Short mmCIF file of C-alpha atoms in Angstrom, two decimals:
data_model
loop_
_atom_site.label_atom_id
_atom_site.label_comp_id
_atom_site.label_asym_id
_atom_site.label_seq_id
_atom_site.Cartn_x
_atom_site.Cartn_y
_atom_site.Cartn_z
CA MET A 1 -14.62 12.49 -26.03
CA GLU A 2 -16.32 12.06 -22.64
CA PRO A 3 -18.64 14.82 -21.45
CA GLU A 4 -17.16 17.26 -18.95
CA SER A 5 -19.70 16.09 -16.39
CA ASP A 6 -18.32 12.55 -16.59
CA HIS A 7 -14.92 13.82 -15.48
CA ARG A 8 -16.46 15.90 -12.71
CA TYR A 9 -18.50 13.07 -11.21
CA MET A 10 -15.68 10.55 -11.59
CA ALA A 11 -13.36 12.97 -9.81
CA ARG A 12 -15.90 13.06 -6.98
CA ALA A 13 -15.97 9.25 -6.92
CA LEU A 14 -12.17 9.20 -6.70
CA ARG A 15 -12.22 11.60 -3.75
CA LEU A 16 -14.67 9.30 -2.02
CA ALA A 17 -12.50 6.27 -2.76
CA ARG A 18 -9.52 7.97 -1.16
CA ARG A 19 -11.36 8.00 2.16
CA GLY A 20 -10.64 4.27 2.33
CA LEU A 21 -6.90 4.77 1.84
CA TYR A 22 -6.04 3.40 5.29
CA THR A 23 -8.87 0.93 5.81
CA THR A 24 -9.83 -1.19 2.79
CA ASP A 25 -6.79 -3.45 2.49
CA PRO A 26 -6.55 -6.07 1.02
CA ASN A 27 -9.48 -4.83 -1.08
CA PRO A 28 -9.09 -1.90 -3.48
CA ARG A 29 -10.14 1.65 -2.63
CA VAL A 30 -13.34 2.30 -4.58
CA GLY A 31 -15.80 5.19 -4.75
CA CYS A 32 -19.21 5.43 -6.41
CA VAL A 33 -21.54 8.34 -7.28
CA LEU A 34 -25.11 8.02 -8.63
CA VAL A 35 -26.41 10.97 -10.66
CA GLN A 36 -29.98 11.58 -11.78
CA GLY A 37 -30.85 14.64 -13.86
CA GLY A 38 -27.66 16.46 -12.90
CA GLU A 39 -28.18 15.79 -9.19
CA VAL A 40 -26.17 13.44 -7.00
CA VAL A 41 -28.74 11.07 -5.54
CA GLY A 42 -26.42 8.60 -3.83
CA GLU A 43 -22.77 8.01 -3.13
CA GLY A 44 -20.52 5.71 -1.15
CA TRP A 45 -17.05 4.31 -0.78
CA HIS A 46 -15.68 0.95 0.28
CA GLU A 47 -14.53 1.27 3.87
CA ARG A 48 -13.35 -2.17 4.99
CA ALA A 49 -12.91 -5.67 3.61
CA GLY A 50 -16.01 -7.72 4.37
CA GLU A 51 -18.27 -4.66 4.47
CA PRO A 52 -20.52 -3.41 1.63
CA HIS A 53 -18.87 -2.19 -1.55
CA ALA A 54 -19.11 1.39 -2.76
CA GLU A 55 -21.87 0.63 -5.28
CA ILE A 56 -24.09 -1.01 -2.66
CA LEU A 57 -23.76 1.94 -0.29
CA ALA A 58 -24.53 4.39 -3.12
CA LEU A 59 -27.61 2.38 -4.14
CA ARG A 60 -28.86 2.30 -0.55
CA ALA A 61 -28.45 6.07 -0.32
CA ALA A 62 -30.27 6.63 -3.62
CA GLY A 63 -33.16 4.24 -3.02
CA LYS A 64 -35.76 4.47 -5.80
CA ARG A 65 -33.94 7.43 -7.34
CA ALA A 66 -31.31 5.03 -8.67
CA ARG A 67 -33.70 3.98 -11.47
CA GLY A 68 -32.59 5.68 -14.67
CA ALA A 69 -29.49 7.17 -13.01
CA THR A 70 -25.87 7.14 -14.17
CA CYS A 71 -23.45 5.28 -11.93
CA TYR A 72 -19.85 6.56 -11.73
CA VAL A 73 -17.54 4.02 -10.16
CA THR A 74 -13.74 4.04 -9.94
CA LEU A 75 -13.37 0.29 -10.56
CA GLU A 76 -15.40 -2.16 -12.61
CA PRO A 77 -18.30 -3.54 -10.50
CA CYS A 78 -17.56 -7.04 -9.22
CA CYS A 79 -19.57 -10.00 -10.49
CA HIS A 80 -18.44 -12.76 -8.11
CA HIS A 81 -19.50 -13.82 -4.64
CA GLY A 82 -16.80 -13.16 -2.06
CA ARG A 83 -17.34 -12.04 1.51
CA THR A 84 -20.07 -9.77 0.11
CA PRO A 85 -22.56 -10.27 -2.75
CA PRO A 86 -21.60 -9.07 -6.26
CA CYS A 87 -22.30 -5.49 -7.33
CA SER A 88 -23.17 -5.87 -11.02
CA PRO A 89 -26.48 -7.75 -10.35
CA ALA A 90 -27.39 -5.12 -7.75
CA LEU A 91 -26.87 -2.35 -10.30
CA ILE A 92 -28.98 -4.23 -12.85
CA GLU A 93 -31.78 -4.77 -10.35
CA SER A 94 -31.73 -1.10 -9.32
CA GLY A 95 -32.54 0.01 -12.86
CA VAL A 96 -29.58 2.31 -13.48
CA ALA A 97 -29.43 3.39 -17.11
CA ARG A 98 -25.68 3.90 -17.52
CA VAL A 99 -22.47 2.86 -15.78
CA VAL A 100 -19.23 4.81 -16.19
CA ALA A 101 -16.23 2.86 -14.86
CA ALA A 102 -12.74 4.29 -14.60
CA MET A 103 -10.94 0.99 -15.19
CA VAL A 104 -11.35 -2.76 -15.57
CA ASP A 105 -10.86 -4.79 -12.41
CA PRO A 106 -7.60 -6.79 -12.84
CA ASP A 107 -8.94 -9.53 -10.56
CA PRO A 108 -9.29 -12.58 -12.85
CA ARG A 109 -12.64 -13.34 -11.22
CA VAL A 110 -13.92 -10.09 -12.75
CA ALA A 111 -11.64 -8.82 -15.55
CA GLY A 112 -14.39 -7.43 -17.79
CA ARG A 113 -17.14 -9.86 -16.84
CA GLY A 114 -18.90 -7.32 -14.63
CA LEU A 115 -19.13 -4.85 -17.50
CA GLU A 116 -20.35 -7.59 -19.84
CA GLN A 117 -23.15 -8.46 -17.41
CA LEU A 118 -24.24 -4.83 -17.43
CA ARG A 119 -24.16 -4.62 -21.21
CA GLY A 120 -26.12 -7.87 -21.39
CA ALA A 121 -28.83 -6.20 -19.32
CA HIS A 122 -28.97 -3.34 -21.85
CA ILE A 123 -27.22 -0.85 -19.58
CA ALA A 124 -24.99 1.63 -21.39
CA VAL A 125 -21.36 1.21 -20.30
CA ASP A 126 -18.44 3.64 -20.71
CA LEU A 127 -14.92 2.79 -19.63
CA GLY A 128 -11.70 4.72 -19.11
CA VAL A 129 -12.76 8.04 -17.56
CA LEU A 130 -9.84 9.14 -15.32
CA ALA A 131 -8.37 5.66 -15.61
CA ALA A 132 -4.81 6.72 -14.73
CA GLU A 133 -6.00 8.43 -11.57
CA ALA A 134 -8.03 5.38 -10.58
CA GLU A 135 -5.06 3.05 -11.06
CA ALA A 136 -2.79 5.41 -9.10
CA LEU A 137 -5.12 5.04 -6.12
CA ASN A 138 -4.60 1.24 -6.04
CA PRO A 139 -1.07 0.67 -7.39
CA GLY A 140 -0.32 -2.35 -5.22
CA PHE A 141 -3.66 -4.06 -5.83
CA VAL A 142 -3.22 -3.63 -9.59
CA GLN A 143 0.41 -4.79 -9.59
CA ARG A 144 -0.25 -7.82 -7.40
CA LEU A 145 -3.01 -9.07 -9.68
CA ARG A 146 -1.28 -8.25 -12.95
CA ASP A 147 2.30 -9.21 -12.10
CA GLY A 148 2.03 -11.51 -9.10
CA ARG A 149 4.01 -9.35 -6.67
CA PRO A 150 3.22 -6.42 -4.38
CA LEU A 151 4.30 -2.86 -4.97
CA VAL A 152 7.39 -2.13 -2.86
CA ARG A 153 8.23 1.29 -1.44
CA CYS A 154 11.54 1.76 0.33
CA LYS A 155 11.50 4.54 2.94
CA LEU A 156 14.74 6.08 4.15
CA GLY A 157 15.81 9.13 6.12
CA MET A 158 19.14 10.75 5.34
CA SER A 159 21.27 13.81 5.89
CA LEU A 160 22.15 16.26 3.12
CA ASP A 161 25.37 14.30 2.56
CA GLY A 162 23.49 11.01 2.15
CA ARG A 163 24.07 9.45 5.57
CA THR A 164 21.51 7.48 7.57
CA ALA A 165 23.22 6.92 10.93
CA MET A 166 26.41 7.76 12.74
CA ALA A 167 29.20 5.18 12.71
CA SER A 168 28.05 4.15 16.20
CA GLY A 169 24.56 3.39 14.83
CA GLU A 170 22.94 6.48 16.39
CA SER A 171 20.14 7.70 14.10
CA LYS A 172 17.42 9.36 16.24
CA TRP A 173 16.37 11.69 14.95
CA ILE A 174 17.74 12.60 11.51
CA THR A 175 14.44 14.03 10.32
CA GLY A 176 11.87 16.17 12.10
CA PRO A 177 8.37 15.51 13.47
CA SER A 178 6.59 16.43 10.21
CA ALA A 179 8.57 13.79 8.31
CA ARG A 180 7.90 11.21 11.00
CA ARG A 181 4.18 11.95 10.78
CA ASP A 182 4.39 11.50 7.02
CA VAL A 183 5.99 8.08 7.54
CA GLN A 184 2.97 7.15 9.65
CA ARG A 185 0.81 7.86 6.59
CA LEU A 186 2.96 5.49 4.51
CA ARG A 187 2.65 2.78 7.15
CA ALA A 188 -1.10 3.25 7.47
CA ARG A 189 -1.70 2.74 3.75
CA SER A 190 0.64 -0.26 3.51
CA SER A 191 -0.39 -3.91 3.70
CA ALA A 192 2.93 -4.85 5.26
CA VAL A 193 6.01 -3.18 6.72
CA LEU A 194 9.23 -5.09 6.12
CA THR A 195 12.48 -4.82 8.04
CA GLY A 196 15.62 -6.83 8.68
CA ILE A 197 16.98 -8.41 11.81
CA GLY A 198 19.81 -5.86 11.91
CA THR A 199 17.31 -3.04 12.33
CA VAL A 200 15.34 -4.98 14.94
CA LEU A 201 18.48 -5.61 17.01
CA ALA A 202 19.88 -2.09 16.63
CA ASP A 203 16.75 0.09 16.87
CA ASP A 204 13.99 -2.16 18.29
CA PRO A 205 11.24 -0.51 16.19
CA SER A 206 7.57 -1.34 16.68
CA LEU A 207 6.67 -0.72 12.99
CA ALA A 208 3.10 -0.05 14.12
CA VAL A 209 0.77 2.72 13.02
CA ARG A 210 0.27 5.34 15.73
CA PRO A 211 -3.24 6.76 15.35
CA ASP A 212 -2.41 9.62 17.74
CA GLN A 213 0.00 10.99 15.13
CA LEU A 214 -2.69 10.89 12.43
CA ALA A 215 -5.59 12.43 14.32
CA GLY A 216 -8.26 13.61 11.91
CA GLU A 217 -6.92 11.61 8.95
CA GLY A 218 -8.58 8.24 9.49
CA PRO A 219 -10.96 6.43 11.85
CA ALA A 220 -11.86 8.49 14.90
CA ASP A 221 -11.61 5.41 17.12
CA PRO A 222 -7.90 4.54 17.63
CA ASN A 223 -8.84 0.85 17.94
CA ALA A 224 -10.44 0.89 14.48
CA TRP A 225 -7.16 1.52 12.68
CA ARG A 226 -5.87 -1.37 10.59
CA GLN A 227 -2.32 -2.35 11.49
CA PRO A 228 -0.04 -3.56 8.69
CA LEU A 229 1.54 -6.98 8.84
CA ARG A 230 5.07 -6.67 10.27
CA VAL A 231 7.57 -8.78 8.34
CA VAL A 232 11.05 -9.44 9.74
CA VAL A 233 13.74 -10.96 7.51
CA ASP A 234 15.64 -13.00 10.10
CA PRO A 235 17.87 -15.68 8.51
CA ASN A 236 19.09 -17.12 11.83
CA LEU A 237 16.01 -16.56 14.02
CA SER A 238 17.75 -13.98 16.20
CA THR A 239 14.62 -11.95 17.04
CA SER A 240 14.08 -11.55 20.77
CA GLU A 241 10.73 -12.52 22.25
CA ASP A 242 10.73 -9.10 23.93
CA ALA A 243 11.34 -7.09 20.74
CA LYS A 244 8.75 -4.40 20.05
CA VAL A 245 7.79 -6.07 16.75
CA MET A 246 6.63 -9.03 18.85
CA GLN A 247 4.23 -6.87 20.88
CA PRO A 248 0.69 -5.73 20.04
CA PRO A 249 -0.79 -4.16 18.04
CA GLY A 250 -0.66 -6.07 14.78
CA ARG A 251 0.57 -9.40 13.50
CA THR A 252 4.20 -10.38 12.95
CA LEU A 253 5.63 -12.68 10.29
CA ILE A 254 9.23 -13.80 10.69
CA VAL A 255 10.80 -15.25 7.57
CA THR A 256 13.92 -17.32 7.95
CA CYS A 257 16.10 -19.96 6.37
CA ASN A 258 16.94 -21.54 9.75
CA ASP A 259 15.03 -24.79 10.27
CA ASP A 260 15.69 -24.95 14.03
CA CYS A 261 12.25 -25.91 15.36
CA GLY A 262 13.15 -24.91 18.90
CA LEU A 263 14.02 -21.35 17.93
CA ALA A 264 10.88 -21.11 15.82
CA ALA A 265 8.69 -22.42 18.66
CA ARG A 266 10.14 -19.78 21.00
CA LEU A 267 8.77 -17.06 18.71
CA THR A 268 5.47 -18.71 17.81
CA ARG A 269 4.65 -19.02 21.51
CA ARG A 270 4.77 -15.22 21.63
CA GLY A 271 2.26 -14.97 18.77
CA ALA A 272 4.52 -14.57 15.73
CA GLU A 273 4.22 -16.70 12.61
CA VAL A 274 7.54 -18.19 11.49
CA VAL A 275 7.91 -19.25 7.86
CA LEU A 276 10.87 -21.19 6.50
CA MET A 277 11.92 -19.71 3.16
CA PRO A 278 14.34 -20.78 0.42
CA SER A 279 17.80 -19.29 0.84
CA VAL A 280 20.28 -17.76 -1.57
CA GLY A 281 23.82 -17.66 -0.24
CA GLY A 282 22.62 -18.21 3.30
CA VAL A 283 20.09 -15.39 3.28
CA VAL A 284 16.36 -15.36 2.61
CA ASP A 285 15.39 -15.46 -1.08
CA LEU A 286 13.77 -12.05 -1.48
CA HIS A 287 11.99 -12.97 -4.72
CA ALA A 288 10.38 -15.94 -2.99
CA LEU A 289 9.40 -13.66 -0.11
CA MET A 290 7.63 -11.22 -2.44
CA ALA A 291 5.80 -14.12 -4.09
CA LEU A 292 4.68 -15.36 -0.64
CA LEU A 293 3.36 -11.92 0.31
CA ALA A 294 1.48 -11.63 -2.98
CA GLU A 295 -0.16 -15.01 -2.39
CA ARG A 296 -1.33 -13.70 0.98
CA GLY A 297 -3.02 -10.68 -0.58
CA VAL A 298 -0.37 -8.12 0.34
CA ASN A 299 -0.73 -5.16 -2.01
CA GLU A 300 1.76 -2.56 -0.80
CA VAL A 301 4.98 -3.24 1.12
CA LEU A 302 6.82 -0.48 2.96
CA VAL A 303 10.49 -1.32 3.52
CA GLU A 304 11.88 0.30 6.68
CA THR A 305 15.32 -1.09 7.22
CA GLY A 306 19.04 -0.39 7.01
CA ALA A 307 21.51 -0.07 4.18
CA THR A 308 22.16 -3.82 3.77
CA LEU A 309 18.62 -5.11 3.21
CA SER A 310 17.57 -1.93 1.35
CA GLY A 311 20.53 -2.38 -0.98
CA ALA A 312 19.77 -6.08 -1.47
CA MET A 313 16.13 -5.31 -2.33
CA LEU A 314 17.22 -2.62 -4.79
CA GLN A 315 19.81 -4.80 -6.50
CA ALA A 316 17.31 -7.66 -6.73
CA GLY A 317 15.01 -5.39 -8.78
CA LEU A 318 12.29 -5.55 -6.13
CA VAL A 319 11.94 -1.86 -5.27
CA ASP A 320 9.39 0.11 -7.27
CA GLU A 321 9.61 3.41 -5.43
CA LEU A 322 11.99 5.20 -3.09
CA VAL A 323 10.66 7.67 -0.54
CA ILE A 324 13.64 9.54 0.90
CA TYR A 325 13.38 12.18 3.62
CA MET A 326 16.40 14.49 3.44
CA ALA A 327 17.27 16.54 6.51
CA PRO A 328 19.23 19.82 6.27
CA LYS A 329 22.22 18.56 8.23
CA LEU A 330 25.65 17.06 7.55
CA MET A 331 26.77 13.89 9.34
CA GLY A 332 30.24 13.38 7.92
CA SER A 333 32.09 10.78 5.92
CA GLN A 334 32.32 8.27 8.78
CA ALA A 335 28.54 8.01 9.08
CA ARG A 336 26.65 5.12 7.47
CA PRO A 337 25.50 5.30 3.83
CA LEU A 338 21.97 5.13 2.40
CA PHE A 339 22.49 1.77 0.64
CA GLN A 340 25.05 -1.00 0.61
CA LEU A 341 25.59 -1.48 -3.13
CA PRO A 342 29.02 -3.13 -3.46
CA ALA A 343 28.35 -4.37 -7.00
CA ILE A 344 28.33 -0.83 -8.40
CA GLU A 345 31.89 0.03 -9.44
CA SER A 346 31.46 2.29 -12.45
CA MET A 347 29.11 5.00 -13.74
CA GLY A 348 27.81 2.51 -16.27
CA GLN A 349 26.45 0.42 -13.39
CA ALA A 350 24.77 3.34 -11.63
CA ILE A 351 21.04 3.00 -10.99
CA ASP A 352 19.08 5.74 -12.72
CA LEU A 353 15.97 7.00 -10.94
CA GLU A 354 12.94 8.97 -12.11
CA VAL A 355 12.04 11.67 -9.61
CA ALA A 356 8.24 11.75 -9.42
CA ASP A 357 7.82 14.26 -6.62
CA LEU A 358 9.89 16.65 -4.53
CA ARG A 359 8.38 18.66 -1.70
CA ALA A 360 9.09 20.19 1.68
CA VAL A 361 7.81 18.26 4.71
CA GLY A 362 8.37 20.52 7.67
CA ALA A 363 12.06 21.36 7.78
CA ASP A 364 12.97 18.36 5.62
CA TRP A 365 12.55 17.46 1.95
CA ARG A 366 10.76 14.38 0.67
CA ILE A 367 12.01 12.88 -2.58
CA THR A 368 9.79 10.30 -4.25
CA ALA A 369 11.60 8.45 -7.03
CA ARG A 370 10.54 5.58 -9.24
CA VAL A 371 13.04 2.81 -9.95
CA PRO A 372 13.12 1.82 -13.63
CA GLY A 373 14.30 -1.60 -14.70
CA PRO A 374 13.08 -5.06 -13.68
CA ALA A 375 10.84 -3.88 -10.85
CA ALA A 376 9.19 -1.03 -12.70
CA ALA A 377 8.91 -2.82 -16.01
CA ALA A 378 7.71 -6.23 -14.78
#
């Protein structure tokens, strides 16, 4: 059994790691605490890709007091050269006596080798303290490296009777300002926000993070916020050059199965990247799309779209989590449903969900539900 102090200092390291929730992508969120004689002598967290890792910042803060200290870190120290030097040699050189890591790094370039380097230098190593909490902080990073696909959250807003828009398409606003602010948090932590051409044509969303709505929760400088990649599923290349998803800030990826070079050039001239994807029944192969995003280092995908694409993602087994904001209003039977799921015709075909969290967000309720089956069990 680990000492109580190990849990306390690892919990502190996890709180530090969470400070990078909106900024570290595509790298994992990592925190580190150095303790000498019951006193914290150095700490740090990874802030941005390409900048020093948590261990390096903690060692700099500790200076000579790192010698003989215990290092608490939420992820196994890296042992490979990337955009920054490796952390395990730096820990060895500093003279730390013990390293407590929450979990092994699933990156195949590390995957236990960092811990072995430390043990080879006669540093005591303990593994697994608050491991579940550490993994929960980086679910997309872990899933991408273990399973080859990003974690997918599907965000939807609905009325109490399960409707997402009036028959005319009118949908602003079903939920209140607190729920909309909460959606900004989901966008800010995501690597990519995915939508369909139907939503782009009907609602013209920007899909960008609005720092003004998250004041005090991330970088003080609005220009320092990382914008997620905007992904538009557009089988026929119908996106307008003037659509908000084509405007700054952020990058836009349009995936299509239309090989018309002229239409593609029209969008690339406005700064978008257009990628030709395999098709299934005349629509973009969603499994191939998830594989493409994983190859590009996308950890967490937030799906913000209508009933058709949301339903297709769900039926393809590609949704890991649903985040549903339920407003206390009724919109009637003629309004549009939450999902288009025409293949479900009996109770035996119903999709069972595991409710992980239920809480009030302003005047609305947020339901977070995990989706068992192929996506959750992959």
